[in-house]
Short mmCIF file of C-alpha atoms in Angstrom, two decimals:
data_model
loop_
_atom_site.label_atom_id
_atom_site.label_comp_id
_atom_site.label_asym_id
_atom_site.label_seq_id
_atom_site.Cartn_x
_atom_site.Cartn_y
_atom_site.Cartn_z
CA UNK A 1 -11.37 8.87 -6.02
CA UNK A 2 -10.94 8.66 -2.27
CA UNK A 3 -13.53 7.02 -0.04
CA UNK A 4 -13.88 7.22 3.71
CA UNK A 5 -14.89 3.55 3.99
CA UNK A 6 -11.73 2.24 2.27
CA UNK A 7 -9.51 1.78 5.30
CA UNK A 8 -5.96 0.43 4.84
CA UNK A 9 -5.88 -3.22 5.82
CA UNK A 10 -3.10 -4.84 7.83
CA UNK A 11 -1.66 -6.12 4.57
CA UNK A 12 -1.57 -2.71 2.92
CA UNK A 13 0.06 -1.18 5.99
CA UNK A 14 2.91 -3.67 5.94
CA UNK A 15 3.90 -3.82 2.28
CA UNK A 16 7.69 -4.18 2.09
CA UNK A 17 8.12 -2.19 -1.13
CA UNK A 18 5.91 0.75 -0.20
CA UNK A 19 6.40 1.25 3.52
CA UNK A 20 10.03 0.38 4.16
CA UNK A 21 12.45 3.18 5.12
CA UNK A 22 15.80 2.46 3.46
CA UNK A 23 17.83 3.30 6.56
CA UNK A 24 15.85 1.29 9.09
CA UNK A 25 17.90 -0.53 11.69
CA UNK A 26 18.21 -4.29 12.04
CA UNK A 27 18.54 -3.83 15.81
CA UNK A 28 16.19 -5.79 18.05
CA UNK A 29 13.36 -3.61 19.39
CA UNK A 30 13.18 -2.78 23.09
CA UNK A 31 9.82 -4.52 23.59
CA UNK A 32 10.68 -7.51 21.41
CA UNK A 33 10.31 -10.92 23.01
CA UNK A 34 11.15 -13.28 20.12
CA UNK A 35 13.97 -13.47 17.61
CA UNK A 36 13.24 -12.14 14.11
CA UNK A 37 15.54 -12.94 11.16
CA UNK A 38 17.70 -10.15 9.76
CA UNK A 39 18.37 -11.78 6.38
CA UNK A 40 16.95 -9.93 3.39
CA UNK A 41 15.58 -11.59 0.27
CA UNK A 42 16.55 -10.36 -3.19
CA UNK A 43 13.53 -9.94 -5.44
CA UNK A 44 13.33 -10.77 -9.15
CA UNK A 45 12.43 -7.13 -9.88
CA UNK A 46 15.19 -5.09 -11.59
CA UNK A 47 15.74 -1.60 -10.27
CA UNK A 48 15.52 1.34 -12.62
CA UNK A 49 18.31 3.25 -10.89
CA UNK A 50 20.91 0.50 -10.61
CA UNK A 51 22.11 -2.74 -12.19
CA UNK A 52 20.60 -4.78 -9.38
CA UNK A 53 17.24 -5.99 -8.14
CA UNK A 54 14.99 -4.60 -5.47
CA UNK A 55 15.68 -6.04 -2.05
CA UNK A 56 12.92 -6.94 0.38
CA UNK A 57 13.28 -5.99 4.04
CA UNK A 58 14.05 -8.55 6.69
CA UNK A 59 11.36 -9.46 9.23
CA UNK A 60 13.34 -7.51 11.84
CA UNK A 61 13.34 -4.39 9.67
CA UNK A 62 9.65 -4.83 8.96
CA UNK A 63 8.82 -5.05 12.64
CA UNK A 64 10.91 -1.94 13.38
CA UNK A 65 9.10 -0.13 10.57
CA UNK A 66 5.71 -1.03 12.02
CA UNK A 67 6.74 0.20 15.45
CA UNK A 68 7.97 3.45 13.94
CA UNK A 69 4.59 3.95 12.31
CA UNK A 70 2.75 3.30 15.57
CA UNK A 71 1.53 -0.25 14.97
CA UNK A 72 2.47 -1.45 18.46
CA UNK A 73 -0.15 -4.22 18.53
CA UNK A 74 1.33 -6.26 15.68
CA UNK A 75 1.89 -9.89 16.78
CA UNK A 76 5.62 -10.50 16.70
CA UNK A 77 5.20 -14.14 15.75
CA UNK A 78 3.21 -13.12 12.62
CA UNK A 79 5.81 -10.79 11.12
CA UNK A 80 7.69 -13.48 9.20
CA UNK A 81 4.48 -14.72 7.60
CA UNK A 82 3.44 -11.18 6.67
CA UNK A 83 6.77 -10.53 4.95
CA UNK A 84 6.54 -13.84 3.08
CA UNK A 85 3.01 -13.07 1.85
CA UNK A 86 3.99 -9.64 0.63
CA UNK A 87 7.10 -10.89 -1.11
CA UNK A 88 4.93 -13.46 -2.86
CA UNK A 89 2.36 -10.83 -3.92
CA UNK A 90 5.01 -8.47 -5.23
CA UNK A 91 6.59 -11.25 -7.27
CA UNK A 92 3.19 -12.10 -8.72
CA UNK A 93 2.50 -8.47 -9.60
CA UNK A 94 5.86 -8.17 -11.36
CA UNK A 95 5.23 -11.36 -13.36
CA UNK A 96 2.00 -9.82 -14.64
CA UNK A 97 3.77 -6.60 -15.60
CA UNK A 98 6.47 -8.53 -17.45
CA UNK A 99 3.74 -10.28 -19.46
CA UNK A 100 2.17 -6.95 -20.43
CA UNK A 101 5.60 -5.67 -21.46
CA UNK A 102 6.36 -8.81 -23.46
CA UNK A 103 3.28 -8.12 -25.52
CA UNK A 104 3.37 -4.36 -25.95
CA UNK A 105 6.87 -2.98 -25.44
CA UNK A 106 7.51 -3.33 -29.18
CA UNK A 107 4.32 -1.52 -30.16
CA UNK A 108 0.64 -2.16 -30.69
CA UNK A 109 1.09 -4.22 -33.85
CA UNK A 110 3.35 -6.69 -32.06
CA UNK A 111 0.96 -6.69 -29.13
CA UNK A 112 -1.96 -7.63 -31.31
CA UNK A 113 -0.06 -10.58 -32.80
CA UNK A 114 0.17 -11.97 -29.29
CA UNK A 115 -3.31 -11.00 -28.10
CA UNK A 116 -5.14 -12.43 -31.11
CA UNK A 117 -4.09 -15.92 -29.98
CA UNK A 118 -5.94 -15.51 -26.68
CA UNK A 119 -4.50 -15.63 -23.21
CA UNK A 120 -3.46 -19.27 -23.28
CA UNK A 121 -1.87 -19.13 -26.72
CA UNK A 122 0.04 -15.96 -25.98
CA UNK A 123 1.37 -17.12 -22.63
CA UNK A 124 2.63 -20.40 -24.10
CA UNK A 125 4.10 -18.59 -27.09
CA UNK A 126 2.20 -20.75 -29.60
CA UNK A 127 2.73 -19.54 -33.12
CA UNK A 128 4.96 -16.62 -32.10
CA UNK A 129 8.21 -15.82 -33.82
CA UNK A 130 11.37 -16.39 -31.84
CA UNK A 131 12.20 -12.70 -31.97
CA UNK A 132 8.93 -11.95 -30.21
CA UNK A 133 10.40 -13.19 -26.96
CA UNK A 134 13.52 -11.06 -27.35
CA UNK A 135 12.15 -8.11 -25.41
CA UNK A 136 14.25 -5.74 -23.34
CA UNK A 137 13.75 -6.41 -19.65
CA UNK A 138 11.48 -3.84 -17.98
CA UNK A 139 12.71 -2.21 -14.78
CA UNK A 140 10.82 -0.87 -11.78
CA UNK A 141 11.58 2.83 -11.29
CA UNK A 142 9.48 3.59 -8.22
CA UNK A 143 6.24 2.60 -6.52
CA UNK A 144 3.42 4.15 -4.58
CA UNK A 145 0.90 2.68 -2.18
CA UNK A 146 -2.60 4.18 -2.51
CA UNK A 147 -4.88 1.93 -0.41
CA UNK A 148 -7.53 4.64 0.06
CA UNK A 149 -7.82 5.55 -3.65
CA UNK A 150 -10.22 3.12 -5.31
CA UNK A 151 -9.65 2.77 -9.04
CA UNK A 152 -12.55 3.35 -11.46
CA UNK A 153 -12.46 -0.32 -12.50
CA UNK A 154 -12.65 -1.51 -8.89
CA UNK A 155 -15.59 0.80 -8.27
CA UNK A 156 -17.41 -0.52 -11.33
CA UNK A 157 -16.82 -4.11 -10.23
CA UNK A 158 -18.23 -3.24 -6.81
CA UNK A 159 -21.40 -1.88 -8.42
CA UNK A 160 -21.72 -4.95 -10.64
CA UNK A 161 -21.28 -7.14 -7.58
CA UNK A 162 -24.29 -5.50 -5.98
CA UNK A 163 -26.42 -6.09 -9.08
CA UNK A 164 -25.03 -9.51 -10.10
CA UNK A 165 -23.61 -11.00 -6.91
CA UNK A 166 -23.37 -14.48 -8.47
CA UNK A 167 -21.01 -13.25 -11.20
CA UNK A 168 -19.06 -10.40 -9.62
CA UNK A 169 -17.46 -9.94 -6.23
CA UNK A 170 -18.74 -6.84 -4.50
CA UNK A 171 -15.84 -6.63 -2.08
CA UNK A 172 -13.40 -3.75 -2.67
CA UNK A 173 -9.68 -4.45 -3.10
CA UNK A 174 -7.78 -4.41 0.18
CA UNK A 175 -4.92 -2.48 -1.38
CA UNK A 176 -3.86 -0.56 -4.45
CA UNK A 177 -0.39 0.16 -5.79
CA UNK A 178 0.91 2.25 -8.65
CA UNK A 179 4.17 0.92 -10.09
CA UNK A 180 6.21 3.04 -12.50
CA UNK A 181 8.06 0.88 -15.00
CA UNK A 182 10.79 1.70 -17.48
CA UNK A 183 9.89 0.30 -20.90
CA UNK A 184 12.54 0.10 -23.62
CA UNK A 185 10.64 0.90 -26.81
CA UNK A 186 13.94 0.93 -28.75
CA UNK A 187 17.64 0.76 -27.83
CA UNK A 188 18.40 3.85 -25.76
CA UNK A 189 14.77 5.03 -25.82
CA UNK A 190 13.16 4.35 -22.44
CA UNK A 191 9.59 5.30 -21.66
CA UNK A 192 7.92 5.45 -18.26
CA UNK A 193 4.74 3.38 -18.00
CA UNK A 194 2.48 3.46 -14.96
CA UNK A 195 0.77 0.25 -13.90
CA UNK A 196 -2.18 0.02 -11.52
CA UNK A 197 -2.50 -3.02 -9.26
CA UNK A 198 -5.63 -3.88 -7.29
CA UNK A 199 -5.21 -6.55 -4.60
CA UNK A 200 -8.21 -8.70 -3.72
CA UNK A 201 -8.63 -11.42 -1.10
CA UNK A 202 -10.74 -14.48 -1.80
CA UNK A 203 -12.25 -17.25 0.31
CA UNK A 204 -9.51 -19.27 2.02
CA UNK A 205 -8.51 -22.71 0.85
CA UNK A 206 -10.01 -25.72 2.67
CA UNK A 207 -6.64 -26.01 4.42
CA UNK A 208 -7.05 -22.46 5.75
CA UNK A 209 -4.44 -20.88 3.49
CA UNK A 210 -5.33 -17.35 2.34
CA UNK A 211 -6.16 -16.67 -1.32
CA UNK A 212 -5.32 -13.45 -3.15
CA UNK A 213 -6.13 -12.11 -6.61
CA UNK A 214 -4.22 -9.40 -8.45
CA UNK A 215 -5.66 -7.17 -11.16
CA UNK A 216 -2.64 -5.69 -12.95
CA UNK A 217 -3.02 -3.39 -15.96
CA UNK A 218 -1.45 -0.28 -17.48
CA UNK A 219 -2.96 2.96 -16.26
CA UNK A 220 -4.91 4.86 -18.90
CA UNK A 221 -2.50 7.81 -18.94
CA UNK A 222 -2.21 7.74 -22.73
CA UNK A 223 -4.28 6.50 -25.69
CA UNK A 224 -1.96 3.58 -26.38
CA UNK A 225 -2.52 2.24 -22.83
CA UNK A 226 -6.27 2.14 -23.47
CA UNK A 227 -5.59 0.32 -26.74
CA UNK A 228 -3.37 -2.21 -24.97
CA UNK A 229 -6.07 -3.04 -22.45
CA UNK A 230 -8.74 -3.31 -25.16
CA UNK A 231 -6.51 -5.53 -27.32
CA UNK A 232 -5.73 -7.93 -24.51
CA UNK A 233 -9.34 -8.27 -23.42
CA UNK A 234 -10.83 -8.22 -26.90
CA UNK A 235 -8.24 -10.56 -28.37
CA UNK A 236 -8.98 -13.25 -25.81
CA UNK A 237 -12.76 -12.85 -26.21
CA UNK A 238 -12.50 -13.07 -30.01
CA UNK A 239 -10.15 -16.06 -29.84
CA UNK A 240 -12.62 -18.04 -27.75
CA UNK A 241 -15.80 -16.82 -29.46
CA UNK A 242 -14.47 -17.59 -32.95
CA UNK A 243 -13.57 -21.15 -32.02
CA UNK A 244 -9.88 -20.65 -32.72
CA UNK A 245 -8.85 -22.84 -29.79
CA UNK A 246 -10.99 -25.71 -31.12
CA UNK A 247 -9.46 -25.38 -34.59
CA UNK A 248 -5.95 -25.41 -33.11
CA UNK A 249 -6.70 -28.61 -31.18
CA UNK A 250 -8.16 -30.24 -34.29
CA UNK A 251 -5.10 -29.39 -36.31
#
């Protein structure tokens, strides 16, 4: 659902993965007064169309992209920091997707074996068979920035924030992405899985450093995606409510 009050933030406008023309020049801009690096950083995100990883744009390319889109008021001395923040956020989003794939790429039954141990137990691999970690590496096929399209979950959290402000944040996400991932359900049997990512900003650290939160989950395009989300949430709730963590510590 699109809302008029969800304006793209500066961060959403400058995302390297979503807003970077592939043929953009590294040439210094005519109005540029400071030097911007031209080196590009290789991400940890495998491409779906090549045996290589996605490559982030250089600060110089990012600045040229912003000029091309009409953002002439962008501070030149802030471009490097903007690129670094976005690279960091993209790496964090991919790490979350890899964790979802580790649990569910082999099917719901394997996913439940991980989820029933709760978030902490699953992440550390406690009690999991060695073969459980032998999962084919997911690959990012393509991506889409949708900063003006608020997800149903984000809208619900906004409403809860208005009713229970002490428990829920009523602020909308400053950005939304849809990432399309190639999942290997069996050798030679890829499946496309869409992930939805909501980006939230939190109160800054006492040192002034910005804080961001990512909500990464599979889009409910198919019944199994809904089951995956329910298993991950329900498994962690059941693990804690049943006292399983206390029993593990006692043993």
